[in-house]
Coordinates of N, CA and C in Angstrom, one line a residue:
M761 N 77.0 -11.6 118.7 CA 77.5 -12.7 117.9 C 77.3 -14.0 118.7
D762 N 76.8 -15.1 118.1 CA 76.6 -16.4 118.7 C 77.8 -17.3 118.6
Y763 N 78.3 -17.8 119.7 CA 79.4 -18.6 119.7 C 79.0 -20.1 119.9
K764 N 79.7 -21.0 119.2 CA 79.5 -22.4 119.3 C 80.1 -23.0 120.5
F765 N 81.2 -22.5 121.0 CA 81.9 -23.1 122.1 C 82.7 -22.0 122.8
K766 N 83.1 -22.3 124.1 CA 84.1 -21.5 124.8 C 85.4 -22.2 124.7
V767 N 86.5 -21.4 124.9 CA 87.8 -22.0 124.8 C 88.5 -21.7 126.2
E768 N 89.2 -22.8 126.7 CA 90.0 -22.7 127.9 C 91.4 -23.2 127.5
F769 N 92.4 -22.5 128.2 CA 93.8 -22.9 127.9 C 94.4 -23.7 129.1
L770 N 95.0 -24.8 128.9 CA 95.9 -25.4 129.9 C 97.2 -24.6 130.0
E771 N 97.9 -24.8 131.1 CA 99.1 -24.1 131.4 C 100.1 -24.1 130.3
P772 N 100.4 -25.3 129.6 CA 101.4 -25.2 128.5 C 101.0 -24.3 127.3
V773 N 99.7 -24.0 127.1 CA 99.3 -23.1 126.1 C 99.6 -21.7 126.5
I774 N 99.3 -21.4 127.7 CA 99.6 -20.0 128.3 C 101.1 -19.7 128.2
E775 N 101.9 -20.7 128.5 CA 103.4 -20.6 128.4 C 103.8 -20.4 127.0
F776 N 103.3 -21.2 126.1 CA 103.6 -21.1 124.7 C 103.2 -19.7 124.1
L777 N 102.0 -19.2 124.4 CA 101.6 -17.9 124.0 C 102.5 -16.8 124.5
E778 N 102.8 -16.9 125.8 CA 103.7 -15.9 126.4 C 105.1 -15.8 125.8
S779 N 105.5 -17.0 125.2 CA 106.9 -17.0 124.6 C 106.9 -16.3 123.2
L780 N 105.8 -16.0 122.7 CA 105.7 -15.5 121.3 C 105.7 -13.9 121.4
D781 N 106.0 -13.3 120.2 CA 105.9 -11.9 120.1 C 104.5 -11.5 120.1
E782 N 104.2 -10.2 120.5 CA 102.9 -9.7 120.7 C 102.0 -9.9 119.4
K783 N 102.5 -9.6 118.2 CA 101.7 -9.6 117.0 C 101.3 -11.1 116.7
S784 N 102.2 -12.0 116.9 CA 101.9 -13.4 116.6 C 100.8 -13.9 117.6
R785 N 101.0 -13.6 118.8 CA 100.0 -14.0 119.9 C 98.6 -13.4 119.6
E786 N 98.6 -12.1 119.2 CA 97.3 -11.5 118.8 C 96.6 -12.1 117.7
K787 N 97.4 -12.5 116.6 CA 96.8 -13.2 115.5 C 96.3 -14.6 115.9
I788 N 97.0 -15.3 116.7 CA 96.5 -16.6 117.1 C 95.2 -16.4 117.9
L789 N 95.2 -15.5 118.9 CA 94.0 -15.3 119.7 C 92.8 -14.8 118.8
Y790 N 93.1 -14.0 117.8 CA 92.0 -13.5 116.9 C 91.4 -14.7 116.1
N791 N 92.3 -15.6 115.6 CA 91.8 -16.8 114.9 C 91.0 -17.7 115.8
I792 N 91.4 -17.9 117.0 CA 90.6 -18.7 118.0 C 89.2 -18.0 118.2
W793 N 89.2 -16.7 118.4 CA 88.0 -16.0 118.6 C 87.1 -16.2 117.4
K794 N 87.6 -16.1 116.2 CA 86.9 -16.2 114.9 C 86.4 -17.6 114.7
S795 N 87.2 -18.6 115.1 CA 86.8 -20.0 114.9 C 85.6 -20.4 115.8
R796 N 85.3 -19.7 116.8 CA 84.2 -19.9 117.7 C 82.8 -19.7 117.0
S797 N 82.8 -18.9 115.9 CA 81.6 -18.5 115.3 C 81.5 -18.9 113.8
V798 N 82.5 -19.4 113.2 CA 82.5 -19.8 111.8 C 83.1 -21.2 111.7
N799 N 82.6 -22.0 110.8 CA 83.2 -23.3 110.5 C 84.2 -23.1 109.4
D800 N 85.5 -23.3 109.7 CA 86.5 -23.0 108.7 C 87.7 -24.0 109.1
N801 N 88.0 -24.9 108.2 CA 89.1 -25.9 108.5 C 90.4 -25.2 108.4
E802 N 90.5 -24.0 107.9 CA 91.8 -23.3 107.9 C 92.1 -22.8 109.3
L803 N 91.0 -22.6 110.2 CA 91.2 -22.1 111.5 C 91.1 -23.2 112.6
F804 N 90.3 -24.2 112.4 CA 90.1 -25.2 113.5 C 89.7 -26.5 112.8
K805 N 90.7 -27.5 112.9 CA 90.6 -28.7 112.1 C 90.8 -29.9 113.0
K806 N 90.0 -31.0 112.7 CA 90.1 -32.2 113.4 C 91.3 -33.0 112.9
L807 N 92.1 -33.5 113.8 CA 93.3 -34.3 113.5 C 93.1 -35.8 113.6
D808 N 92.5 -36.2 114.6 CA 92.1 -37.6 114.8 C 90.9 -37.7 115.6
N809 N 90.6 -38.9 116.2 CA 89.3 -39.1 116.9 C 88.9 -38.0 117.9
E810 N 89.9 -37.6 118.7 CA 89.5 -36.7 119.8 C 90.3 -35.3 119.7
I811 N 91.4 -35.3 118.9 CA 92.3 -34.1 118.9 C 92.0 -33.2 117.7
W812 N 91.9 -32.0 118.0 CA 91.8 -30.9 117.0 C 92.9 -29.9 117.1
E813 N 93.0 -29.0 116.1 CA 94.0 -28.0 116.2 C 93.5 -26.7 115.8
F814 N 93.8 -25.6 116.5 CA 93.6 -24.2 116.1 C 94.8 -23.9 115.2
R815 N 94.5 -23.4 114.0 CA 95.6 -23.2 113.0 C 95.8 -21.7 112.7
T816 N 97.0 -21.2 112.7 CA 97.3 -19.8 112.4 C 98.5 -19.8 111.5
L817 N 98.4 -19.1 110.4 CA 99.6 -18.8 109.6 C 99.8 -17.3 109.7
Y818 N 101.0 -16.9 110.2 CA 101.3 -15.5 110.4 C 102.8 -15.3 110.2
N819 N 103.2 -14.3 109.3 CA 104.6 -14.1 109.1 C 105.4 -15.3 108.6
K820 N 104.7 -16.1 107.7 CA 105.3 -17.3 107.2 C 105.6 -18.4 108.2
Q821 N 105.0 -18.3 109.4 CA 105.1 -19.3 110.4 C 103.8 -20.0 110.6
Y822 N 103.8 -21.3 110.8 CA 102.6 -22.0 111.1 C 102.5 -22.3 112.6
F823 N 101.5 -21.7 113.2 CA 101.3 -22.0 114.7 C 100.1 -22.9 114.8
R824 N 100.3 -23.9 115.7 CA 99.3 -24.9 116.0 C 99.0 -24.9 117.5
L825 N 97.8 -24.8 117.9 CA 97.4 -25.1 119.3 C 96.5 -26.3 119.3
F826 N 96.9 -27.3 120.0 CA 96.1 -28.6 120.0 C 95.0 -28.5 121.0
A827 N 93.9 -29.2 120.8 CA 92.7 -29.1 121.6 C 91.9 -30.3 121.6
F828 N 90.9 -30.3 122.5 CA 89.9 -31.4 122.5 C 88.6 -30.8 123.1
W829 N 87.5 -31.5 122.8 CA 86.2 -31.0 123.3 C 85.8 -31.6 124.7
D830 N 85.2 -30.7 125.5 CA 84.6 -31.2 126.8 C 83.2 -30.8 126.7
K831 N 82.3 -31.8 126.5 CA 80.9 -31.6 126.4 C 80.1 -32.0 127.6
S832 N 80.9 -32.2 128.7 CA 80.3 -32.7 129.9 C 79.3 -31.7 130.6
N833 N 79.5 -30.4 130.4 CA 78.6 -29.4 130.9 C 77.5 -29.2 129.9
K834 N 76.3 -29.4 130.3 CA 75.2 -29.3 129.4 C 74.9 -27.9 128.9
Q835 N 75.3 -26.9 129.7 CA 75.1 -25.5 129.4 C 76.1 -25.0 128.3
D836 N 77.4 -25.3 128.5 CA 78.4 -24.8 127.6 C 79.3 -25.9 127.1
T837 N 79.5 -25.8 125.8 CA 80.5 -26.7 125.2 C 81.8 -26.0 125.3
I838 N 82.9 -26.7 125.7 CA 84.2 -26.1 126.0 C 85.2 -26.8 125.1
V839 N 86.1 -26.0 124.5 CA 87.2 -26.6 123.8 C 88.4 -26.3 124.7
I840 N 89.1 -27.4 125.1 CA 90.3 -27.2 126.0 C 91.5 -27.3 125.1
S841 N 92.3 -26.2 125.1 CA 93.6 -26.2 124.3 C 94.7 -26.7 125.2
T842 N 95.5 -27.7 124.7 CA 96.4 -28.4 125.6 C 97.8 -27.7 125.5
H843 N 98.3 -27.5 124.3 CA 99.7 -27.0 124.1 C 99.8 -26.4 122.7
G844 N 100.9 -25.7 122.4 CA 101.1 -25.1 121.1 C 102.5 -25.4 120.6
I845 N 102.6 -25.4 119.3 CA 103.9 -25.5 118.6 C 104.0 -24.5 117.4
I846 N 105.2 -24.3 117.0 CA 105.4 -23.7 115.7 C 105.8 -24.8 114.7
K847 N 105.0 -25.0 113.7 CA 105.1 -26.2 112.9 C 106.2 -26.0 111.8
K848 N 107.1 -27.0 111.7 CA 108.2 -26.8 110.8 C 108.1 -27.6 109.5
T849 N 107.2 -28.6 109.5 CA 106.9 -29.4 108.3 C 105.5 -29.4 107.9
D850 N 105.1 -30.0 106.8 CA 103.8 -30.1 106.3 C 102.9 -31.0 107.3
K851 N 103.5 -32.1 107.7 CA 102.8 -33.0 108.5 C 102.9 -32.6 110.0
T852 N 101.7 -32.8 110.7 CA 101.7 -32.5 112.1 C 102.5 -33.6 112.8
P853 N 103.5 -33.3 113.6 CA 104.2 -34.4 114.3 C 103.3 -35.3 115.2
K854 N 103.4 -36.6 115.0 CA 102.6 -37.6 115.7 C 102.8 -37.4 117.2
V855 N 104.0 -37.1 117.6 CA 104.3 -37.0 119.0 C 103.5 -35.8 119.7
E856 N 103.2 -34.8 118.9 CA 102.4 -33.7 119.4 C 101.0 -34.1 119.6
I857 N 100.4 -34.9 118.7 CA 99.1 -35.4 118.8 C 99.0 -36.3 120.0
E858 N 100.0 -37.2 120.2 CA 100.0 -38.1 121.3 C 100.1 -37.3 122.6
R859 N 100.9 -36.2 122.6 CA 100.9 -35.3 123.8 C 99.6 -34.7 124.2
A860 N 98.9 -34.3 123.1 CA 97.6 -33.7 123.3 C 96.6 -34.8 123.9
E861 N 96.7 -36.0 123.3 CA 95.8 -37.0 123.8 C 96.1 -37.4 125.3
S862 N 97.4 -37.4 125.6 CA 97.8 -37.7 127.0 C 97.2 -36.6 127.9
L863 N 97.3 -35.3 127.5 CA 96.8 -34.2 128.3 C 95.3 -34.3 128.4
R864 N 94.6 -34.8 127.4 CA 93.2 -34.9 127.4 C 92.7 -36.0 128.4
I865 N 93.4 -37.1 128.4 CA 93.1 -38.2 129.4 C 93.3 -37.7 130.8
K866 N 94.5 -37.0 131.0 CA 94.8 -36.5 132.3 C 93.7 -35.5 132.8
Y867 N 93.3 -34.6 131.9 CA 92.2 -33.6 132.2 C 90.9 -34.3 132.7
F868 N 90.5 -35.3 131.9 CA 89.2 -35.9 132.3 C 89.4 -36.8 133.6
N869 N 90.5 -37.4 133.8 CA 90.8 -38.1 135.0 C 90.8 -37.2 136.3
E870 N 91.3 -36.0 136.1 CA 91.4 -35.1 137.2 C 90.0 -34.4 137.5
K871 N 89.2 -34.4 136.4 CA 87.9 -33.8 136.5 C 86.9 -34.6 137.3
K872 N 87.1 -35.9 137.3 CA 86.2 -36.9 138.0 C 86.1 -36.7 139.4

């Protein structure tokens, strides 16, 4: 199978995933794996200029992992996932998008 991008997790994502039950974690990881090969806004959706989200609905809970693209490596396109939440409302909280943007800036500053 041909993948469009690789996915890497920052520490807050790993902590978030470890805090979940095994079935929820497996469903999220499956959706991320699937989103690498199919274009589906239900799985991976752009939120603003630079921030995207991996989307999972499982057991009536909405899981979101925030992410951004790192295209600096010409061989591989990488999506960096910053952190995760269990969404309580229809709208994605602005503070979470801002947190993802802050982590994106920090990532690229440290990469230089």
